[in-house]
Tab-separated table of C-alpha atoms and ligand atoms in Angstrom:
chain	number	residue	atom	x	y	z
N	1	MET	CA	-28.251	30.568	0.835
N	2	SER	CA	-25.238	29.483	3.202
N	3	GLU	CA	-23.571	26.042	2.229
N	4	VAL	CA	-24.668	24.651	5.373
N	5	GLU	CA	-28.348	25.386	4.834
N	6	ASN	CA	-27.660	23.757	1.013
N	7	MET	CA	-26.420	20.663	2.434
N	8	ALA	CA	-29.516	20.063	4.582
N	9	ARG	CA	-31.387	21.024	1.499
N	10	LEU	CA	-29.679	18.283	-0.160
N	11	GLU	CA	-30.189	15.758	2.100
N	12	ALA	CA	-33.722	16.727	2.682
N	13	LEU	CA	-34.053	16.240	-1.255
N	14	LEU	CA	-32.315	13.075	-1.405
N	15	PHE	CA	-34.622	11.899	1.234
N	16	VAL	CA	-37.758	12.733	-0.466
N	17	ALA	CA	-36.657	11.411	-4.007
N	18	GLY	CA	-35.431	7.588	-2.723
N	19	ASP	CA	-33.955	6.946	-6.159
N	20	PRO	CA	-30.917	8.256	-7.454
N	21	LEU	CA	-31.500	11.953	-8.693
N	22	SER	CA	-29.057	12.962	-11.397
N	23	PHE	CA	-26.310	16.284	-10.368
N	24	ASP	CA	-28.257	18.263	-13.182
N	25	ASP	CA	-31.762	17.622	-11.290
N	26	MET	CA	-29.985	18.586	-8.197
N	27	ALA	CA	-28.569	21.428	-9.143
N	28	THR	CA	-32.288	22.726	-10.470
N	29	PHE	CA	-34.163	21.747	-7.672
N	30	LEU	CA	-31.140	23.509	-5.063
N	31	GLY	CA	-30.833	26.543	-7.995
N	32	VAL	CA	-26.937	26.172	-7.790
N	33	ASP	CA	-24.934	25.158	-10.510
N	34	ARG	CA	-24.147	21.438	-11.251
N	35	ASP	CA	-20.347	21.606	-9.919
N	36	GLU	CA	-21.827	23.079	-6.426
N	37	ALA	CA	-24.355	19.983	-6.560
N	38	VAL	CA	-21.289	17.834	-6.909
N	39	SER	CA	-19.181	19.258	-4.203
N	40	LEU	CA	-22.298	19.207	-1.714
N	41	VAL	CA	-22.927	15.706	-2.559
N	42	GLU	CA	-19.055	14.971	-2.262
N	43	GLN	CA	-19.433	16.756	1.428
N	44	LEU	CA	-22.645	14.898	2.823
N	45	LYS	CA	-21.141	11.701	1.816
N	46	ARG	CA	-18.043	12.655	3.644
N	47	ARG	CA	-20.099	13.657	6.647
N	48	TYR	CA	-21.848	10.634	6.894
N	49	GLN	CA	-18.566	8.617	6.155
N	50	ARG	CA	-17.280	10.417	9.356
N	51	ASP	CA	-20.412	10.306	11.818
N	52	PRO	CA	-20.245	6.887	13.509
N	53	MET	CA	-23.728	7.808	14.816
N	54	SER	CA	-25.133	7.563	11.284
N	55	GLY	CA	-26.596	4.403	9.651
N	56	LEU	CA	-26.656	6.431	6.176
N	57	THR	CA	-24.219	7.047	3.369
N	58	ILE	CA	-24.259	8.375	-0.391
N	59	ARG	CA	-24.562	6.007	-3.108
N	60	GLN	CA	-23.383	7.330	-6.351
N	61	ILE	CA	-24.458	6.165	-9.824
N	62	GLU	CA	-22.868	7.423	-12.710
N	63	GLY	CA	-23.857	11.506	-12.832
N	64	ALA	CA	-26.527	10.707	-9.864
N	65	ALA	CA	-26.804	9.915	-6.316
N	66	SER	CA	-29.357	8.841	-3.600
N	67	LEU	CA	-29.179	8.078	0.062
N	68	ALA	CA	-28.878	4.885	0.995
N	69	THR	CA	-27.806	3.008	4.433
N	70	LYS	CA	-24.175	1.900	5.273
N	71	THR	CA	-23.472	-1.701	4.500
N	72	SER	CA	-22.365	-2.536	7.663
N	73	TYR	CA	-25.936	-2.216	8.772
N	74	ALA	CA	-27.203	-5.036	6.224
N	75	ASP	CA	-27.554	-7.413	8.921
N	76	THR	CA	-30.323	-5.376	11.294
N	77	LEU	CA	-31.873	-4.208	7.560
N	78	GLU	CA	-32.031	-7.930	6.522
N	79	ALA	CA	-33.968	-8.868	9.716
N	80	PHE	CA	-35.909	-6.054	8.985
N	81	TYR	CA	-36.808	-6.601	5.312
N	82	GLY	CA	-36.214	-10.729	5.156
N	83	LYS	CA	-33.289	-11.458	2.817
N	84	VAL	CA	-33.229	-8.312	0.988
N	85	ARG	CA	-30.542	-9.913	-1.397
N	86	ASP	CA	-31.770	-13.018	-2.059
N	87	LEU	CA	-32.313	-12.983	-5.825
N	88	LYS	CA	-32.336	-16.583	-6.308
N	89	LEU	CA	-29.619	-16.847	-9.170
N	90	THR	CA	-28.226	-19.745	-10.056
N	91	ASP	CA	-24.107	-20.169	-9.425
N	92	ALA	CA	-23.550	-19.505	-12.950
N	93	ALA	CA	-25.180	-16.252	-13.036
N	94	TYR	CA	-23.355	-15.153	-10.285
N	95	GLU	CA	-20.028	-16.151	-11.873
N	96	THR	CA	-21.283	-14.129	-15.065
N	97	LEU	CA	-22.189	-11.261	-12.973
N	98	ALA	CA	-18.887	-11.069	-11.251
N	99	VAL	CA	-17.000	-11.405	-14.527
N	100	ILE	CA	-19.146	-8.856	-16.179
N	101	ALA	CA	-18.611	-6.450	-13.364
N	102	TYR	CA	-14.790	-7.081	-12.634
N	103	ASN	CA	-14.289	-6.542	-16.632
N	104	ALA	CA	-16.399	-4.658	-17.867
N	105	PRO	CA	-17.182	-3.458	-20.416
N	106	ALA	CA	-16.770	-7.128	-21.454
N	107	THR	CA	-17.507	-9.380	-24.659
N	108	ARG	CA	-19.517	-12.564	-24.597
N	109	ALA	CA	-16.164	-14.168	-26.017
N	110	GLU	CA	-14.122	-12.825	-23.065
N	111	ILE	CA	-16.656	-13.987	-20.454
N	112	GLU	CA	-16.275	-17.510	-22.114
N	113	ALA	CA	-12.921	-17.541	-22.033
N	114	VAL	CA	-12.689	-16.502	-18.043
N	115	ARG	CA	-15.477	-19.044	-17.322
N	116	GLY	CA	-14.213	-21.733	-19.785
N	117	VAL	CA	-17.821	-22.475	-21.221
N	118	ASN	CA	-20.195	-20.798	-23.387
N	119	SER	CA	-22.124	-18.250	-21.365
N	120	ASP	CA	-24.292	-16.926	-23.909
N	121	SER	CA	-27.888	-18.419	-22.491
N	122	VAL	CA	-26.694	-16.955	-19.322
N	123	VAL	CA	-26.058	-13.404	-20.556
N	124	SER	CA	-29.464	-13.490	-22.113
N	125	ARG	CA	-31.109	-14.220	-19.219
N	126	LEU	CA	-29.299	-11.711	-17.010
N	127	ILE	CA	-30.081	-8.956	-19.649
N	128	GLU	CA	-33.722	-10.276	-19.402
N	129	ARG	CA	-33.551	-9.666	-15.582
N	130	GLY	CA	-32.360	-6.255	-16.307
N	131	LEU	CA	-28.960	-6.824	-14.521
N	132	VAL	CA	-26.949	-6.772	-17.634
N	133	ARG	CA	-27.126	-4.773	-21.148
N	134	GLU	CA	-25.354	-4.377	-23.801
N	135	VAL	CA	-23.350	-0.827	-23.712
N	136	GLY	CA	-22.051	-0.666	-27.278
N	137	THR	CA	-19.973	-2.606	-29.745
N	138	LEU	CA	-16.192	-3.614	-30.081
N	139	GLU	CA	-14.303	-1.660	-33.154
N	140	THR	CA	-13.086	-5.436	-34.551
N	141	PRO	CA	-14.743	-7.587	-37.080
N	142	GLY	CA	-17.894	-8.682	-36.154
N	143	ARG	CA	-18.215	-5.949	-33.909
N	144	PRO	CA	-19.006	-8.169	-30.827
N	145	ALA	CA	-21.362	-6.257	-28.026
N	146	LEU	CA	-19.663	-4.705	-25.064
N	147	LEU	CA	-21.895	-5.878	-21.922
N	148	ASP	CA	-21.905	-4.148	-18.321
N	149	VAL	CA	-24.268	-4.389	-15.299
N	150	THR	CA	-26.996	-2.225	-14.817
N	151	GLU	CA	-28.061	0.303	-12.549
N	152	GLN	CA	-30.434	-2.333	-11.574
N	153	PHE	CA	-27.670	-4.738	-10.575
N	154	LEU	CA	-25.799	-2.251	-8.435
N	155	MET	CA	-29.150	-1.179	-6.516
N	156	ASP	CA	-30.116	-4.777	-6.160
N	157	PHE	CA	-26.720	-5.641	-4.673
N	158	GLY	CA	-26.716	-2.638	-2.378
N	159	LEU	CA	-23.622	-1.357	-4.532
N	160	SER	CA	-22.590	2.494	-5.650
N	161	SER	CA	-20.507	1.567	-8.728
N	162	THR	CA	-18.615	-1.522	-10.323
N	163	ARG	CA	-15.502	0.543	-9.765
N	164	GLU	CA	-15.565	2.552	-7.234
N	165	LEU	CA	-16.858	1.434	-4.174
N	166	PRO	CA	-15.569	-1.165	-2.090
N	167	PRO	CA	-18.552	-3.438	-1.802
N	168	VAL	CA	-18.168	-4.239	-5.382
N	169	ASP	CA	-14.497	-5.617	-4.993
N	170	LEU	CA	-15.468	-7.363	-1.731
N	171	LEU	CA	-18.515	-8.771	-3.603
N	172	MET	CA	-16.938	-9.743	-6.816
N	173	TYR	CA	-14.026	-11.231	-5.096
N	174	ASP	CA	-15.764	-13.005	-2.855
N	175	THR	CA	-18.255	-14.490	-5.328
N	176	ILE	CA	-15.556	-15.749	-7.312
N	177	THR	CA	-13.631	-17.284	-4.789
N	178	GLU	CA	-16.927	-19.107	-3.550
N	179	PHE	CA	-17.905	-20.038	-6.563
N	180	THR	CA	-14.338	-21.459	-7.330
N	181	GLN	CA	-14.232	-23.337	-3.788
N	182	GLU	CA	-17.263	-24.793	-3.986
N	183	LYS	CA	-15.885	-26.457	-7.315
N	184	GLN	CA	-13.492	-28.106	-5.731
N	185	SER	CA	-14.240	-31.237	-3.088
N	186	ALA	CA	-14.000	-30.316	0.676
N	187	ALA	CA	-11.516	-33.375	0.640
N	188	GLU	CA	-9.289	-31.469	-1.841
N	189	ILE	CA	-9.298	-27.938	-0.180
N	190	ALA	CA	-8.208	-29.513	2.932
N	191	SER	CA	-5.405	-31.344	1.820
N	192	ALA	CA	-4.283	-29.131	-1.052
N	193	PRO	CA	-1.004	-27.383	0.782
N	194	ARG	CA	-1.587	-23.494	1.200
N	195	PRO	CA	1.197	-21.225	1.084
N	196	LEU	CA	1.876	-19.630	4.606
N	197	VAL	CA	0.574	-16.077	4.661
N	198	ILE	CA	2.001	-13.869	7.707
N	199	ALA	CA	0.111	-10.822	8.032
N	200	ILE	CA	1.460	-7.883	9.679
N	201	ASP	CA	-0.653	-4.574	10.105
N	202	GLY	CA	-0.552	-1.718	12.122
N	203	PRO	CA	0.222	2.341	11.781
N	204	SER	CA	3.390	3.852	10.341
N	205	GLY	CA	6.444	3.623	12.838
N	206	SER	CA	5.154	0.766	14.573
N	207	GLY	CA	8.055	-1.343	13.450
N	208	LYS	CA	6.574	-3.235	10.963
N	209	SER	CA	9.044	-2.900	7.837
N	210	THR	CA	11.924	-3.625	10.128
N	211	ILE	CA	10.320	-6.767	11.945
N	212	ALA	CA	8.747	-8.252	8.529
N	213	ARG	CA	12.453	-8.138	7.340
N	214	LEU	CA	13.750	-9.662	10.361
N	215	LEU	CA	11.093	-12.310	10.377
N	216	SER	CA	11.792	-13.005	6.849
N	217	GLU	CA	15.360	-13.987	7.232
N	218	HIS	CA	14.849	-15.868	10.311
N	219	LEU	CA	11.937	-17.824	8.529
N	220	GLY	CA	13.176	-17.993	5.197
N	221	ILE	CA	9.923	-16.543	3.651
N	222	LEU	CA	9.812	-13.361	1.053
N	223	THR	CA	8.449	-10.038	2.606
N	224	LEU	CA	5.759	-7.809	0.711
N	225	ASP	CA	6.030	-4.029	1.919
N	226	THR	CA	2.426	-3.119	0.857
N	227	GLY	CA	3.054	0.569	1.881
N	228	ALA	CA	5.818	0.951	-0.697
N	229	MET	CA	3.190	0.124	-3.534
N	230	TYR	CA	0.650	2.912	-2.292
N	231	ARG	CA	3.636	4.994	-2.108
N	232	ALA	CA	5.071	4.452	-5.526
N	233	LEU	CA	1.545	4.990	-7.215
N	234	GLY	CA	1.375	8.511	-4.916
N	235	VAL	CA	4.703	9.609	-6.523
N	236	LYS	CA	3.846	8.527	-9.892
N	237	ALA	CA	0.424	10.736	-9.061
N	238	LEU	CA	2.931	13.750	-7.921
N	239	ARG	CA	5.144	13.198	-10.912
N	240	LEU	CA	2.100	13.647	-13.097
N	241	GLY	CA	0.720	16.663	-11.572
N	242	ILE	CA	-2.304	14.760	-10.737
N	243	SER	CA	-3.780	14.859	-7.274
N	244	PRO	CA	-3.420	11.993	-5.467
N	245	SER	CA	-7.226	12.146	-3.928
N	246	ASP	CA	-8.548	13.227	-7.434
N	247	GLN	CA	-10.223	9.830	-7.922
N	248	GLU	CA	-11.099	10.264	-11.694
N	249	ALA	CA	-7.489	11.433	-12.476
N	250	VAL	CA	-5.920	8.393	-10.368
N	251	ARG	CA	-8.237	6.054	-12.555
N	252	SER	CA	-7.088	6.996	-15.395
N	253	MET	CA	-3.407	7.309	-14.493
N	254	LEU	CA	-4.432	3.577	-13.218
N	255	SER	CA	-5.185	2.508	-16.265
N	256	GLU	CA	-2.008	3.151	-17.818
N	257	THR	CA	0.256	1.881	-14.986
N	258	THR	CA	1.841	-1.298	-14.741
N	259	MET	CA	3.792	-2.199	-11.335
N	260	ASP	CA	5.818	-5.138	-10.742
N	261	ILE	CA	7.172	-6.178	-7.570
N	262	ASP	CA	10.685	-7.473	-7.846
N	263	LEU	CA	11.224	-9.570	-4.567
N	264	SER	CA	14.221	-11.783	-6.107
N	265	ASP	CA	16.953	-10.511	-4.102
N	266	ARG	CA	15.192	-10.200	-0.856
N	267	VAL	CA	15.230	-6.444	-0.854
N	268	GLN	CA	12.107	-5.143	-2.642
N	269	LYS	CA	11.938	-3.467	-6.096
N	270	THR	CA	8.705	-1.575	-6.692
N	271	LEU	CA	8.746	-1.033	-10.406
N	272	VAL	CA	6.312	1.199	-11.962
N	273	ASP	CA	6.163	1.433	-16.059
N	274	GLY	CA	9.576	-0.542	-15.475
N	275	THR	CA	11.351	2.133	-13.319
N	276	ASP	CA	12.204	1.309	-9.820
N	277	TYR	CA	10.589	3.589	-7.551
N	278	THR	CA	12.397	2.427	-4.219
N	279	PRO	CA	14.552	5.640	-4.139
N	280	TYR	CA	11.982	8.269	-4.025
N	281	ILE	CA	9.303	6.597	-1.897
N	282	ARG	CA	10.373	7.697	1.664
N	283	THR	CA	9.942	11.406	1.578
N	284	PRO	CA	7.593	13.061	3.646
N	285	GLU	CA	5.634	14.347	0.498
N	286	ALA	CA	5.536	10.621	-0.659
N	287	SER	CA	4.152	9.726	2.565
N	288	ARG	CA	1.320	11.984	2.239
N	289	ALA	CA	0.603	11.163	-1.380
N	290	ALA	CA	0.428	7.543	-0.212
N	291	SER	CA	-1.893	8.351	2.365
N	292	ASP	CA	-4.319	10.025	0.121
N	293	ILE	CA	-4.107	7.625	-3.066
N	294	SER	CA	-4.711	4.728	-0.915
N	295	ALA	CA	-7.642	5.693	0.084
N	296	LEU	CA	-9.416	5.404	-3.229
N	297	PRO	CA	-11.273	2.551	-3.904
N	298	VAL	CA	-9.735	2.428	-7.434
N	299	THR	CA	-6.096	2.228	-5.847
N	300	ARG	CA	-6.582	-0.255	-3.121
N	301	GLU	CA	-8.605	-2.605	-6.131
N	302	TYR	CA	-5.578	-2.282	-8.266
N	303	CYS	CA	-3.027	-2.938	-5.279
N	304	VAL	CA	-5.080	-5.962	-3.456
N	305	ARG	CA	-5.258	-7.575	-6.761
N	306	ILE	CA	-1.392	-7.537	-6.918
N	307	GLN	CA	-0.559	-8.469	-3.438
N	308	ARG	CA	-3.233	-11.278	-3.470
N	309	GLU	CA	-1.563	-12.565	-6.775
N	310	ILE	CA	1.506	-12.770	-5.261
N	311	GLY	CA	0.644	-14.343	-1.644
N	312	LYS	CA	-1.112	-17.083	-3.552
N	313	LYS	CA	2.058	-18.294	-5.308
N	314	GLN	CA	4.462	-18.183	-2.354
N	315	ALA	CA	4.811	-18.264	1.336
N	316	LEU	CA	4.716	-14.614	2.375
N	317	ILE	CA	4.999	-12.069	5.040
N	318	LEU	CA	3.056	-8.897	4.144
N	319	ASP	CA	3.177	-5.294	6.089
N	320	GLY	CA	0.380	-2.805	5.889
N	321	ARG	CA	-2.848	-1.591	7.112
N	322	ASP	CA	-5.302	-4.255	6.117
N	323	ILE	CA	-3.320	-7.186	5.341
N	324	GLY	CA	-5.347	-9.548	8.250
N	325	THR	CA	-8.738	-7.718	8.012
N	326	TYR	CA	-8.893	-7.693	4.199
N	327	VAL	CA	-6.481	-8.721	1.793
N	328	PHE	CA	-5.743	-12.391	3.510
N	329	PRO	CA	-8.524	-12.558	6.164
N	330	ASP	CA	-7.842	-15.872	6.194
N	331	ALA	CA	-4.138	-15.709	7.094
N	332	PRO	CA	-3.372	-18.197	9.280
N	333	VAL	CA	-0.819	-15.902	11.162
N	334	LYS	CA	-1.570	-12.032	11.940
N	335	PHE	CA	-0.018	-9.572	13.990
N	336	PHE	CA	-0.641	-6.071	14.810
N	337	LEU	CA	1.819	-3.810	15.838
N	338	THR	CA	1.624	-0.695	17.445
N	339	ALA	CA	3.778	1.853	19.757
N	340	SER	CA	2.949	4.773	21.240
N	341	HIS	CA	2.643	8.072	19.154
N	342	GLU	CA	6.045	9.937	20.225
N	343	ILE	CA	7.946	6.626	19.811
N	344	ARG	CA	6.725	5.704	16.520
N	345	ALA	CA	7.622	9.505	15.491
N	346	LYS	CA	10.999	9.338	16.689
N	347	ARG	CA	11.394	5.990	14.672
N	348	ARG	CA	10.191	7.913	11.625
N	349	LEU	CA	12.422	10.982	12.595
N	350	LEU	CA	15.527	8.683	12.455
N	351	ASP	CA	14.736	7.263	9.022
N	352	LEU	CA	14.528	10.811	7.378
N	353	GLU	CA	17.345	12.002	9.192
N	354	ARG	CA	19.344	9.052	7.898
N	355	GLN	CA	18.188	10.510	4.398
N	356	GLY	CA	19.379	13.770	5.162
N	357	ASP	CA	15.816	15.287	5.370
N	358	PRO	CA	15.262	18.081	7.700
N	359	SER	CA	12.447	17.759	9.105
N	360	THR	CA	11.970	18.243	12.803
N	361	LEU	CA	10.118	16.343	15.391
N	362	GLU	CA	7.310	18.457	15.554
N	363	ASP	CA	6.497	17.926	12.016
N	364	VAL	CA	6.896	14.536	11.841
N	365	MET	CA	4.302	14.242	14.764
N	366	ARG	CA	2.064	16.334	13.271
N	367	ASP	CA	2.158	14.501	9.563
N	368	MET	CA	2.084	11.421	11.576
N	369	GLU	CA	-1.005	12.650	13.442
N	370	PHE	CA	-3.040	13.550	10.407
N	371	ARG	CA	-2.015	9.970	8.396
N	372	ASP	CA	-3.319	7.720	11.016
N	373	ARG	CA	-6.656	9.470	11.049
N	374	GLN	CA	-7.232	9.364	7.549
N	375	ASP	CA	-5.917	5.916	7.230
N	376	SER	CA	-7.493	4.494	10.212
N	377	GLU	CA	-10.725	6.563	9.539
N	378	ARG	CA	-11.404	5.630	5.791
N	379	GLN	CA	-14.541	3.928	5.056
N	380	LEU	CA	-12.483	1.549	3.007
N	381	ALA	CA	-9.963	-0.999	4.589
N	382	PRO	CA	-9.024	1.254	7.296
N	383	THR	CA	-6.010	0.665	9.754
N	384	ARG	CA	-7.478	-1.982	12.084
N	385	ARG	CA	-6.356	-4.736	14.174
N	386	ALA	CA	-8.007	-8.160	12.906
N	387	ASP	CA	-10.147	-9.919	15.512
N	388	ASP	CA	-7.653	-12.634	15.610
N	389	ALA	CA	-4.198	-11.035	15.486
N	390	VAL	CA	-1.697	-10.966	18.124
N	391	LEU	CA	-1.257	-7.388	19.527
N	392	ILE	CA	2.194	-6.384	20.154
N	393	ASP	CA	3.048	-2.834	21.796
N	394	THR	CA	6.405	-2.229	20.489
N	395	SER	CA	7.174	0.515	22.526
N	396	ASP	CA	9.480	-0.596	25.088
N	397	MET	CA	10.756	-3.777	23.223
N	398	SER	CA	13.814	-4.172	21.381
N	399	ILE	CA	13.383	-5.181	17.876
N	400	ARG	CA	14.751	-8.814	18.689
N	401	GLU	CA	12.490	-9.216	21.493
N	402	VAL	CA	9.535	-8.739	19.085
N	403	VAL	CA	10.992	-11.042	16.589
N	404	ASP	CA	11.564	-13.667	19.060
N	405	VAL	CA	7.897	-13.066	20.455
N	406	MET	CA	6.489	-13.531	16.382
N	407	ILE	CA	8.598	-16.173	15.552
N	408	ASP	CA	7.044	-18.264	18.781
N	409	VAL	CA	3.979	-17.445	17.447
N	410	VAL	CA	4.608	-18.898	13.953
N	411	ARG	CA	6.215	-21.901	15.104
N	412	GLN	CA	3.077	-22.963	17.659
N	413	ARG	CA	0.537	-22.163	14.538
N	414	GLU	CA	2.854	-24.334	12.346
N	415	GLN	CA	2.277	-27.154	15.051
N	416	VAL	CA	-1.386	-26.994	14.081
N	417	GLN	CA	-1.619	-26.388	10.806
N	418	PRO	CA	1.487	-28.300	9.027
N	419	SER	CA	0.535	-28.415	5.525
N	420	TRP	CA	1.594	-25.015	4.913
N	421	SER	CA	3.765	-25.125	2.062
N	422	GLN	CA	6.801	-22.698	2.358
N	423	THR	CA	8.510	-21.380	-0.626
N	424	ARG	CA	11.552	-20.509	1.131
N	425	HIS	CA	14.301	-18.701	-0.321
N	426	GLY	CA	18.180	-18.408	0.190
O	501	LIG	O1	3.417	1.720	5.881
O	501	LIG	P1	3.636	2.822	5.004
O	501	LIG	O2	4.054	3.978	5.857
O	501	LIG	O3	4.983	2.645	4.191
O	501	LIG	O4	2.237	3.076	4.112
O	501	LIG	C1	2.260	4.287	3.544
O	501	LIG	C2	0.675	4.752	3.342
O	501	LIG	O5	0.166	3.518	2.573
O	501	LIG	C3	0.087	4.788	4.369
O	501	LIG	O6	-0.172	6.132	4.531
O	501	LIG	C4	-1.158	3.843	4.398
O	501	LIG	C5	-1.153	3.510	3.101
O	501	LIG	N1	-1.255	1.650	3.071
O	501	LIG	C6	-2.471	1.425	3.287
O	501	LIG	O7	-3.289	1.955	2.853
O	501	LIG	N2	-2.530	-0.071	3.013
O	501	LIG	C7	-1.541	-0.524	3.061
O	501	LIG	N3	-1.982	-2.247	3.068
O	501	LIG	C8	-0.335	-0.256	2.989
O	501	LIG	C9	0.186	0.986	3.209
């Protein structure tokens, strides 16, 4: 049986199964070995991801997979089913679920430490409802139980896995944020000065980092190059001999990785496990590794958490791909920079030449095309202009002109929202 036929058979099988089917069962029904079944599922999943005309996707839950609908069509389905996710949970239950999903496996004491209140009865109710289960005990005195969310929870919330898939991150982050915000009075929120966040997104070579640096000097606001974070993690993976696309290997790498961003002397240092990776992250290999590793949900969760933490504390310019759409969707000032393919490639070539890299324009264009496609077609947080971002085509503009336009926009917005607290440096 050819691979194409096997994919068609797998699709038919998952369609009639409805519920998640284990890889072992799939292998038996299809007459292939388990590894082949896993690979067929991956291929089918990629096919759905790439096909904008398909409303389907594959949902994987620990050793099993099922056919599911893309979360982007939830509105249509909600209209069809009525409110599918109306679980009528209390705020406390939502928050406890979020804490468990985010920190799993978690003990009752850890949940209490995060929520600040005893949560035992909420946890018991969640266990009764089948949304949380005990998955083991901790090897410490008293052997406290370790809790995790259940498959039922994942199914009810239309999620695939607590760690692997994007909606969990979005949902959990939003749940916690919403909950916290509900607890603050509306007046408090309105009057609290919020650090100014300026989002600059766009493809590589659009001039983001140079422009972010100049804007930073002009406005006296620190700037965070988020691409450097993905680059540094990509380089660490390569050094360890790990494929930057291997989700499981990257997950285990990240569990033992500490990343620190030092913005203290205006030139960003991206430290991984205490070592500054800045000198190693601008090579073509690092670019490819960054593009691969940044497509993994586990990496995004890791980096976005750090980015949000830094942006909460001080005024910040962030440049990246998904800052205005995902990391700080509420950023008051957003830009999306772009430029023609050739100009972007020439800019990148100049950067590489300065480092003594022998790449040709053709090499750079080919590489860039591949990365652009990968970065903008991935399912999770692709390079995309936020609806409220100011679009600037930098192809025929000097850097100075671009920066001037941006400063104007910032100044105009500042007049509307003077309560931004800008932690200026220098
Ligand atoms: O901007 P850059 O070329 O340094 O980014 C390196 C890679 O990291 C790029 O391929 C896309 C990815 N990236 C991302 O996915 N999200 C960001 N916010 C920044 C970069």
